[in-house]
XYZ file of C-alpha atoms in Angstrom:
486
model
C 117.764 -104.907 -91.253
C 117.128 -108.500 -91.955
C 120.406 -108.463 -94.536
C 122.646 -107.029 -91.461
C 121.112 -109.536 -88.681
C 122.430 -112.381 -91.453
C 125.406 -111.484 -91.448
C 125.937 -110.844 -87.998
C 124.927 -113.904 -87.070
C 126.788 -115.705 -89.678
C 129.852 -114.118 -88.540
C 129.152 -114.878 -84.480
C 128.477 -118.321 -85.909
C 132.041 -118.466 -87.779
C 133.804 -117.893 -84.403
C 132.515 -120.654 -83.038
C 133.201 -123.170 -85.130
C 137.163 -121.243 -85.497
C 136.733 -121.894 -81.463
C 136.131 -125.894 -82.202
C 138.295 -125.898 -85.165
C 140.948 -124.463 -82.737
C 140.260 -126.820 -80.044
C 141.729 -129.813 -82.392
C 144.643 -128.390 -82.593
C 145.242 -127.402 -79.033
C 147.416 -130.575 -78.030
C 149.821 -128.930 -75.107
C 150.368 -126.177 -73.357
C 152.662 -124.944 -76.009
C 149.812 -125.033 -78.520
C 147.095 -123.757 -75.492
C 149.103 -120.643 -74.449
C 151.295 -119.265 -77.792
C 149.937 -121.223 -80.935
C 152.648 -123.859 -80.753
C 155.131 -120.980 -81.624
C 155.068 -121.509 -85.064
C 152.933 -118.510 -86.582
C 154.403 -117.500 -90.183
C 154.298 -114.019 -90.957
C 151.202 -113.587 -92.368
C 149.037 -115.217 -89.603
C 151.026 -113.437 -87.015
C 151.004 -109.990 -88.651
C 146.805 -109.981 -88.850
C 146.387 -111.635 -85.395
C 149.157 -109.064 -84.036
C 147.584 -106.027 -85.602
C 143.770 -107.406 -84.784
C 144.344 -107.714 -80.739
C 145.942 -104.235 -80.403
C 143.315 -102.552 -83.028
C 140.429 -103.021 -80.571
C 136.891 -101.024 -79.547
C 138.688 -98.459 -78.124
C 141.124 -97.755 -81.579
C 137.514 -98.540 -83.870
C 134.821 -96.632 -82.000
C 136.550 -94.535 -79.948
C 138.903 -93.111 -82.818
C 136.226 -91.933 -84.483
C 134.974 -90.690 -81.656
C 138.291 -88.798 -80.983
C 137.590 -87.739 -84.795
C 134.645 -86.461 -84.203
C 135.776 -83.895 -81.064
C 139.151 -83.366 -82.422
C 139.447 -83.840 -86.432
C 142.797 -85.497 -87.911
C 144.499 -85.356 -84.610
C 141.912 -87.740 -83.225
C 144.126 -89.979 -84.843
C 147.133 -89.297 -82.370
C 145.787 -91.846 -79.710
C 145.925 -95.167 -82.237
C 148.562 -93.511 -83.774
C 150.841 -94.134 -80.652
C 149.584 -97.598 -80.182
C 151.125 -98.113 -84.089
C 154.420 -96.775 -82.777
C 154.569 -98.443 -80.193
C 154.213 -101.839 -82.108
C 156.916 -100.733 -84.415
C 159.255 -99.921 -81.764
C 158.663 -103.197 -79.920
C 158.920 -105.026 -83.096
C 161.779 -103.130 -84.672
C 164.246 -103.025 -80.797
C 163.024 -106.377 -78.835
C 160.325 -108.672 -80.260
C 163.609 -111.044 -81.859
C 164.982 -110.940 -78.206
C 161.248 -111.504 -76.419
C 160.883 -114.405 -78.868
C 163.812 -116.370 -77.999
C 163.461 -116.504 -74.034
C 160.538 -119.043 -74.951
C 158.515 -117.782 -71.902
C 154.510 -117.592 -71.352
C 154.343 -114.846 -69.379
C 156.122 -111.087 -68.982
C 156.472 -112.265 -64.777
C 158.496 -115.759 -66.049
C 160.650 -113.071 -68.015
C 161.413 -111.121 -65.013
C 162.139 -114.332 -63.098
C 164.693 -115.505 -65.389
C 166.507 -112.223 -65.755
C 166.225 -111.284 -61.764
C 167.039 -114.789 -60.545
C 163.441 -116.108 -59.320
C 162.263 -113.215 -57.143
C 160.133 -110.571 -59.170
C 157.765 -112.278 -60.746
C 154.170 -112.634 -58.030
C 154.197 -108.858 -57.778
C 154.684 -108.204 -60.950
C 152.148 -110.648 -62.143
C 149.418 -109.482 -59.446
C 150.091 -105.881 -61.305
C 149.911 -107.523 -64.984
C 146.863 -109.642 -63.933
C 144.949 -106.344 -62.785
C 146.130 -104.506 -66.027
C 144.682 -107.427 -68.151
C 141.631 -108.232 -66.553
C 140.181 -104.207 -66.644
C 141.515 -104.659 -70.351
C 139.548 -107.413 -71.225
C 136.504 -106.152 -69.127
C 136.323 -102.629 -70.860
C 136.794 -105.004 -74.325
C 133.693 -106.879 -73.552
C 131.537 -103.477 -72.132
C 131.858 -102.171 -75.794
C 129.581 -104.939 -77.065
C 126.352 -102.844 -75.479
C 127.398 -100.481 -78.085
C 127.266 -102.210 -81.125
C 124.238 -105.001 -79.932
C 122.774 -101.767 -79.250
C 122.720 -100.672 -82.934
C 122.044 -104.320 -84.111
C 119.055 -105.273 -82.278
C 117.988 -102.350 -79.446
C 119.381 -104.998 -77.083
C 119.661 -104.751 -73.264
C 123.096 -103.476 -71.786
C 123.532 -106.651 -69.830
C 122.033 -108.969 -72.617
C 124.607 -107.577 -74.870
C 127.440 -108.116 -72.705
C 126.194 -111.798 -71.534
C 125.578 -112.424 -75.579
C 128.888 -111.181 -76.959
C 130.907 -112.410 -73.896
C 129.805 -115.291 -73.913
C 130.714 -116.057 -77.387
C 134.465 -115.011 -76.730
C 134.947 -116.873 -73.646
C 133.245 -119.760 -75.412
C 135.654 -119.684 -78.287
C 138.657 -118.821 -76.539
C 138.222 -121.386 -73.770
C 137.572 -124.242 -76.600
C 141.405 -123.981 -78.476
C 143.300 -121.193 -76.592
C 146.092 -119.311 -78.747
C 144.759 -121.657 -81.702
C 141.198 -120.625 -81.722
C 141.747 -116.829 -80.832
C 144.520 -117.228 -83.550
C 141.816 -118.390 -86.148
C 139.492 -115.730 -85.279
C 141.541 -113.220 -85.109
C 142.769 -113.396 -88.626
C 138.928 -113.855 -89.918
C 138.380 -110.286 -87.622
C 141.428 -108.925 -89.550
C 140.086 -109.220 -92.875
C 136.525 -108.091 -91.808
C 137.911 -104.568 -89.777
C 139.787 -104.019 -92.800
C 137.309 -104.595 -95.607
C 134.607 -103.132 -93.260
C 136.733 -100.068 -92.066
C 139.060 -98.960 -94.755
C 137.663 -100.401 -97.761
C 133.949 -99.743 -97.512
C 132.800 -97.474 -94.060
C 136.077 -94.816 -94.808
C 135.413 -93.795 -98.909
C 131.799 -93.543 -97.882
C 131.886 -91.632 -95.310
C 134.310 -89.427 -97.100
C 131.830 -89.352 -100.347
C 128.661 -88.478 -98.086
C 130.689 -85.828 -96.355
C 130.903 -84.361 -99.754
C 134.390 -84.670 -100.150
C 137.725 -83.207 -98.501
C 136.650 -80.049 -100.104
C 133.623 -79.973 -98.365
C 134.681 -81.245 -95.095
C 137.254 -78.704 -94.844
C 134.959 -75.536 -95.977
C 132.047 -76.463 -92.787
C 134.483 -77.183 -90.616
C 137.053 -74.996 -88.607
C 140.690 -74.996 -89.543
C 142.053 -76.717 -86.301
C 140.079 -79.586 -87.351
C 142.635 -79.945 -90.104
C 145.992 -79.201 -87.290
C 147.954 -82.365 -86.943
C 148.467 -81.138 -83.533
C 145.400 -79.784 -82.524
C 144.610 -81.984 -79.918
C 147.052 -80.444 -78.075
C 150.792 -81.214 -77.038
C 150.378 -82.303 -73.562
C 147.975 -84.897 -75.127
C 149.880 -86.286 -77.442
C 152.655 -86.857 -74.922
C 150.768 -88.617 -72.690
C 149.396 -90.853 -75.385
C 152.675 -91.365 -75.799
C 153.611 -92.078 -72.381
C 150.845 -94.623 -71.925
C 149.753 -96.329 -75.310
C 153.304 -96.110 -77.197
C 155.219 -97.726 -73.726
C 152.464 -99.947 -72.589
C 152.594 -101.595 -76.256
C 156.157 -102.891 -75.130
C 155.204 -104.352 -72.277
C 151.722 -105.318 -71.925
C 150.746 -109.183 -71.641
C 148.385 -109.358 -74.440
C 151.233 -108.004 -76.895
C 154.019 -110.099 -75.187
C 151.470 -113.502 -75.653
C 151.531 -112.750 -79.443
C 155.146 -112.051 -79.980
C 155.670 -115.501 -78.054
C 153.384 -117.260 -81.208
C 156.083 -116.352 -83.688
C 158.017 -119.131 -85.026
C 160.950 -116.914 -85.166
C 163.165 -113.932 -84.576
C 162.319 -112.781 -88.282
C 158.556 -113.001 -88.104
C 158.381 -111.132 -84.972
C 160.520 -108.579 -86.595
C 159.061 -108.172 -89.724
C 155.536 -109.568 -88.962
C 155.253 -107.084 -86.165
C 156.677 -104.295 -88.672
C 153.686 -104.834 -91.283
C 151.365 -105.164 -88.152
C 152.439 -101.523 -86.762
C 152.318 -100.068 -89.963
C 148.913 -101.032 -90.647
C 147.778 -99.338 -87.653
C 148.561 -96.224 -88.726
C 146.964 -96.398 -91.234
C 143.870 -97.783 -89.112
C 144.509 -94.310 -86.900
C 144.616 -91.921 -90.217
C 141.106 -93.571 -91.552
C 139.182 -93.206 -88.059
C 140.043 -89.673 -87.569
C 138.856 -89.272 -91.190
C 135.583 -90.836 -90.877
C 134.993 -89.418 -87.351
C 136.027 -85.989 -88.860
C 133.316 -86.677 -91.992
C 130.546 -87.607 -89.039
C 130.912 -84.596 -87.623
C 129.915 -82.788 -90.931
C 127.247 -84.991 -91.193
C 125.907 -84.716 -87.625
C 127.585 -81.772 -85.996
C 125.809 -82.036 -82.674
C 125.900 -85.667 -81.708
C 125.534 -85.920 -77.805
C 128.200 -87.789 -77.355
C 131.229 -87.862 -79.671
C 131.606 -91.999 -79.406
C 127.997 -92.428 -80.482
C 129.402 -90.998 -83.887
C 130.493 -93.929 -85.085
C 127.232 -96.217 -84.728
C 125.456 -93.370 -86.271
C 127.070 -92.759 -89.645
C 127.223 -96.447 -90.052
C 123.395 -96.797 -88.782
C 122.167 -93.707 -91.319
C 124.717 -93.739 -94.138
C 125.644 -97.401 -95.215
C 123.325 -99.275 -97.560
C 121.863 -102.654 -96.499
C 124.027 -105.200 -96.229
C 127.036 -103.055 -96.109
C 126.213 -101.791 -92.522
C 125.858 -105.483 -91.231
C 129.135 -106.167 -92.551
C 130.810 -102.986 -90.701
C 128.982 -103.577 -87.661
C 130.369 -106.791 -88.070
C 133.931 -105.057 -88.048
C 133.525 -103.554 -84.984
C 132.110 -106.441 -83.360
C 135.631 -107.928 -84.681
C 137.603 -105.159 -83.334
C 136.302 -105.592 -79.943
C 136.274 -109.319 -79.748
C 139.913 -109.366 -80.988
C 141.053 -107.433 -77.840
C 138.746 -108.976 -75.937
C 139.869 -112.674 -76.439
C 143.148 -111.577 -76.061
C 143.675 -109.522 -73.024
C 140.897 -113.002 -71.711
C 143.693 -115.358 -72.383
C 146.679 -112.773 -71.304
C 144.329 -112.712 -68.103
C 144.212 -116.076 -67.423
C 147.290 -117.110 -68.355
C 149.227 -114.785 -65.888
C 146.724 -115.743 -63.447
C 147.450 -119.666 -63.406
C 151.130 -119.470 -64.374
C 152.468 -116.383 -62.224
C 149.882 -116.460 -59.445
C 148.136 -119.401 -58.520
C 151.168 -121.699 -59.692
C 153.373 -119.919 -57.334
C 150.945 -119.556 -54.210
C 150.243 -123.598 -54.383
C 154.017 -123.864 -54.287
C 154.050 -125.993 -57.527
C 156.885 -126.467 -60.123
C 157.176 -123.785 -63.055
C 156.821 -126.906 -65.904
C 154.583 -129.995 -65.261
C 155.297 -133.182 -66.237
C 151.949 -133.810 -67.892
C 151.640 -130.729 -70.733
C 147.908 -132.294 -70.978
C 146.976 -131.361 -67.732
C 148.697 -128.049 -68.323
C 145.895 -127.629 -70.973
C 143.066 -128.794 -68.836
C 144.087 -126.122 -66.555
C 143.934 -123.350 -68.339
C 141.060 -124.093 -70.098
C 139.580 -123.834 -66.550
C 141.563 -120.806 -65.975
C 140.078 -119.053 -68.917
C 136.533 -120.212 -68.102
C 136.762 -118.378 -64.839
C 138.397 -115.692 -65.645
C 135.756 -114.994 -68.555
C 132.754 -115.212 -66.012
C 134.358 -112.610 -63.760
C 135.275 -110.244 -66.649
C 131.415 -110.406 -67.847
C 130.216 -110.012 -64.030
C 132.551 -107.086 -63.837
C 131.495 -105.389 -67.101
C 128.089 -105.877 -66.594
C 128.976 -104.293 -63.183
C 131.373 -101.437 -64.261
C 129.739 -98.232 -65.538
C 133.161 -95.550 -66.707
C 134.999 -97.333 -69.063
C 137.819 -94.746 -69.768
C 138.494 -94.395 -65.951
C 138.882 -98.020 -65.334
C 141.299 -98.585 -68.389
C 143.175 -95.057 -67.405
C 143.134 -97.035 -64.120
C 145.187 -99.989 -66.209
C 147.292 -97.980 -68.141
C 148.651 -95.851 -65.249
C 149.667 -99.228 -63.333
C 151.301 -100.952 -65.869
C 153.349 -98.432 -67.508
C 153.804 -96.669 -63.833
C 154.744 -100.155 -61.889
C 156.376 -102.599 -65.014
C 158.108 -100.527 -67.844
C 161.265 -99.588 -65.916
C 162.124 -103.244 -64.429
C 161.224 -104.490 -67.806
C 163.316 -102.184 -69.756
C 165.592 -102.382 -67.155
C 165.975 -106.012 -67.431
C 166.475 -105.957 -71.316
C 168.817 -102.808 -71.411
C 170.631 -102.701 -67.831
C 172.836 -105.963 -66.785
C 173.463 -103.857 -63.506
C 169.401 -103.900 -62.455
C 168.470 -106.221 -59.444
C 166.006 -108.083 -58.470
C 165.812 -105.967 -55.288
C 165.640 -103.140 -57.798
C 162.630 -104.503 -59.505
C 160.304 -105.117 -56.613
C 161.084 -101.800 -55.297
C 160.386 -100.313 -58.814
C 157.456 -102.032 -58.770
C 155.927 -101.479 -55.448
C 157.043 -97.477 -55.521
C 155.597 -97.026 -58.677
C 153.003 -98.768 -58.218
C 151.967 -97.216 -54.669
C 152.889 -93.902 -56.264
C 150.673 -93.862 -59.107
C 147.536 -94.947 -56.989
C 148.610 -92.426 -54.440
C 148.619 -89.652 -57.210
C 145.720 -91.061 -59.146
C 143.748 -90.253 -55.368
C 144.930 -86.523 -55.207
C 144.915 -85.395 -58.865
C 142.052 -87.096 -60.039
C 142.339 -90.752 -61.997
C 142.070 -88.797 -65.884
C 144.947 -86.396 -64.590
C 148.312 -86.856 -66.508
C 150.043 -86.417 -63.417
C 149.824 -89.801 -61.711
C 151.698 -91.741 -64.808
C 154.488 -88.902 -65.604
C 155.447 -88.627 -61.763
C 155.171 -92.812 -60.736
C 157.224 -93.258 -63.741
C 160.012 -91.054 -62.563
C 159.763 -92.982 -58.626
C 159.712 -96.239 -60.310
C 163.284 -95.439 -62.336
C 164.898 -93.695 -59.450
C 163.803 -96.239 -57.331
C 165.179 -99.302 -59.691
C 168.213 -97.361 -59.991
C 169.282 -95.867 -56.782
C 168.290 -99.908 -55.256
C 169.942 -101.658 -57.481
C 173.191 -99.554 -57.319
C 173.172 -100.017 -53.360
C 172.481 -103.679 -53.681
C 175.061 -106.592 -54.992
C 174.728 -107.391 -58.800
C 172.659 -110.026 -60.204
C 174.581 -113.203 -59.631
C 176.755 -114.079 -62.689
C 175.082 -117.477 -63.093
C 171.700 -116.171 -63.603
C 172.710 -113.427 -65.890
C 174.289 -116.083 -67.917
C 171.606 -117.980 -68.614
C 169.873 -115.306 -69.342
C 172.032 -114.132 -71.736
C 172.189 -117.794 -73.282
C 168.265 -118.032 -73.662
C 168.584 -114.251 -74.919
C 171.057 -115.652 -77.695
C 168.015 -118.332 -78.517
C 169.580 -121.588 -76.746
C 168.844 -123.606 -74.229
C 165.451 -122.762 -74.936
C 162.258 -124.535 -74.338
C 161.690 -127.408 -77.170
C 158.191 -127.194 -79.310
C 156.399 -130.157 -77.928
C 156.271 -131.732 -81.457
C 157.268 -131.145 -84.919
C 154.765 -129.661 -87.232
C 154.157 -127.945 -90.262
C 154.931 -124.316 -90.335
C 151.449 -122.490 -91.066
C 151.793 -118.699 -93.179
């Protein structure tokens, strides 16, 4: 194993010094929080496709693989669409408010009086995001070195919220496309032909196995519409995504960028079920059906080969992690704290700006390891998530973007219903039921509707500036001419 600790370590080692090389270039809060806004298409397609292709899309696709065959791949699948469909319908739109956060968006289009409940909800979302990101690492470390379940999260942690805390957008921006290229040389190019090849083929695979495990569908209906539900919406939505879409340097990279981006991941979702599918031929009664990934990687790959997929997944996760981190803290300071201190939206001194955030992300990164170390059931506490964002955010989102005749008063009560609702619902049908999500969704829209048809219409003033920073003007100047990087 000595090859595959080298190159490990070598890679951890890389994203530290992206972290310092991204910490030079980190000069405002412009270039802390979105990368300066001027990602070309190629840098914001990898990071883009990186942050939403995380743990749960590497090892727990094959996992889904494994127990389910080629409809495993339904689950990353709808995270794909879901990038398409915010790329193809609203990134251009997203990118021209020049905002930081999803809350500062609602603020703008309600008139100043939506966004600390919504950003207590989006802060929740982010934070189990990033803290189910960085409980995957006892996984892989696991693998690698027989570590410790807490030494593994302390270890990899650390390393994220060292890196991301250094440069911000910049550094996670550098990492993320270095994690790009490794996930998809690691992943498609070497663990997926393998994998196929020691299965003995598609022939093979298809002659030990039984024929639903071939049934686009045969994970079952219900399933597949929930993915839907949760994955496909909460890609519109979500912080994490929004933070990247605010990096492009224009309405045609986050069109097109975010096009190549969604694409790739379904292709991503097609290879996992694959290679989960091929593990199950090779080890038909795994215990546990997300183990099957570090086994066919620990028993089939040659030396050097397995370091270097390990290393993918170690990207995969980190890539989410550092994301939904500075999502986290970002929606923290700016839509929380800002707003309970009572200070003003834009500071005079964008330094300082910097400095706090930094700070921000430092904390936020020690409570996200304290919690993960903490946290034992993954899947319920990012079901948890899930159900409160898309339950208590997409409709006064949406709303906002499709409906001029939404209120503000509209949106909280959206928010709170849905919100209440889906914990309420979560406590009687269990938190893994599909009930909680499908019912608070349909409270939150009759509640947005029915309140903001009974309340007076969003003063003409603030729908016109919002429909002037929708157009792209009046818009938030970069803080400095630069280059444009590809």
């Amino acid at each position: 194993m000595a090859v595959d600790y080298a190159v490990i370590v070598v890679y951890l080692a890389g994203m530290l010094a992206m972290g310092w090389w991204g910490m030079r270039r980190a000069k405002s809060k412009s270039d802390f929080l979105v990368a300066g806004r001027r990602l070309g298409p190629v840098m914001y397609s990898g990071t883009m496709a990186a942050i939403v292709l995380g743990g749960a899309s590497t090892i727990g696709g094959v996992g889904l693989g494994y127990q389910y065959g080629l409809s495993g791949a339904w689950m990353v699948f709808t995270i794909g669409l879901g990038l398409l469909a915010l790329s193809v319908f609203f990134s251009a739109r997203i990118a021209r408010l020049k905002v930081y956060t999803v809350s500062e968006m609602l603020d703008l289009r309600y008139g100043g009086r939506a966004g600390l409940v919504s950003g207590v909800v989006m802060w929740a979302y982010t934070l189990m995001l990033a803290v189910t990101s960085t409980i995957a690492y006892a996984t892989i470390f696991d693998v690698l070195f027989d570590m410790n379940r807490t030494l593994a999260i302390v270890l990899g942690g650390s390393i994220v919220v060292a890196y991301s805390t250094l440069g911000g957008m910049w550094s996670i921006t550098l990492t993320d496309m270095v994690q790009f290229v490794v996930k998809t040389v690691g992943v498609l190019l070497l663990l997926l032909p393998i994998a196929v090849v020691k299965a003995g083929g598609f022939g093979a695979m298809k002659a030990k196995l039984p024929t639903e495990y071939f049934d686009p569908l045969g994970i079952g209906g219900e399933t597949i519409f929930t993915y839907v539900l949760i994955y496909t919406f909460g890609m519109l939505i979500g912080q994490d995504i929004w933070q990247r879409v605010f990096t492009a340097r224009g309405d045609r990279t986050a069109r097109w960028g975010g096009t190549v981006a969604g694409t790739y991941c379904l292709v991503y979702a097609v290879a996992g079920a694959v290679i989960g599918t091929a593990a199950k031929v090779l080890y038909p009664k795994l215990p546990s059906a997300d183990t099957a990934f570090a086994t066919i990687v620990k028993d089939e790959l040659p030396v050097g080969v397995r370091g270097l997929v390990l290393a993918a997944a170690l990207a995969a996760v980190m890539s989410t992690s550092s994301g939904a981190l500075i999502a986290c803290a970002t929606v923290a300071n700016n839509d929380i704290w800002s707003r309970l201190r009572g200070a003003v939206k834009r500071d005079t001194d964008d330094h300082d700006e910097v400095k706090g955030n930094r700070v921000f992300i430092l904390v936020m990164g020690i409570a996200v390891i304290c919690t993960a170390i903490a946290l034992n059931n993954v899947v319920e506490a990012l079901t948890v998530a899930y159900n409160l964002l898309v339950g208590g955010l997409l409709v006064p989102i949406l709303g906002g973007l499709l409906w001029k005749r939404g209120t503000a008063q509209g949106a909280l009560a959206s928010v709170a219903v849905g919100g209440v609702a889906v914990i309420g619902l979560m406590a009687g049908y269990g938190i893994l039921a599909n009930e909680p999500v499908y019912y608070g969704l349909l409270l939150s829209l009759a509640a947005y509707v029915i309140v903001s048809l009974a309340t007076p219409a969003t003063d003409a003033a603030v729908l016109a500036t919002w429909r002037e920073r929708l157009a792209g003007r009046d818009a938030e100047p970069l803080s400095e001419p630069v280059p444009v990087h590809q």
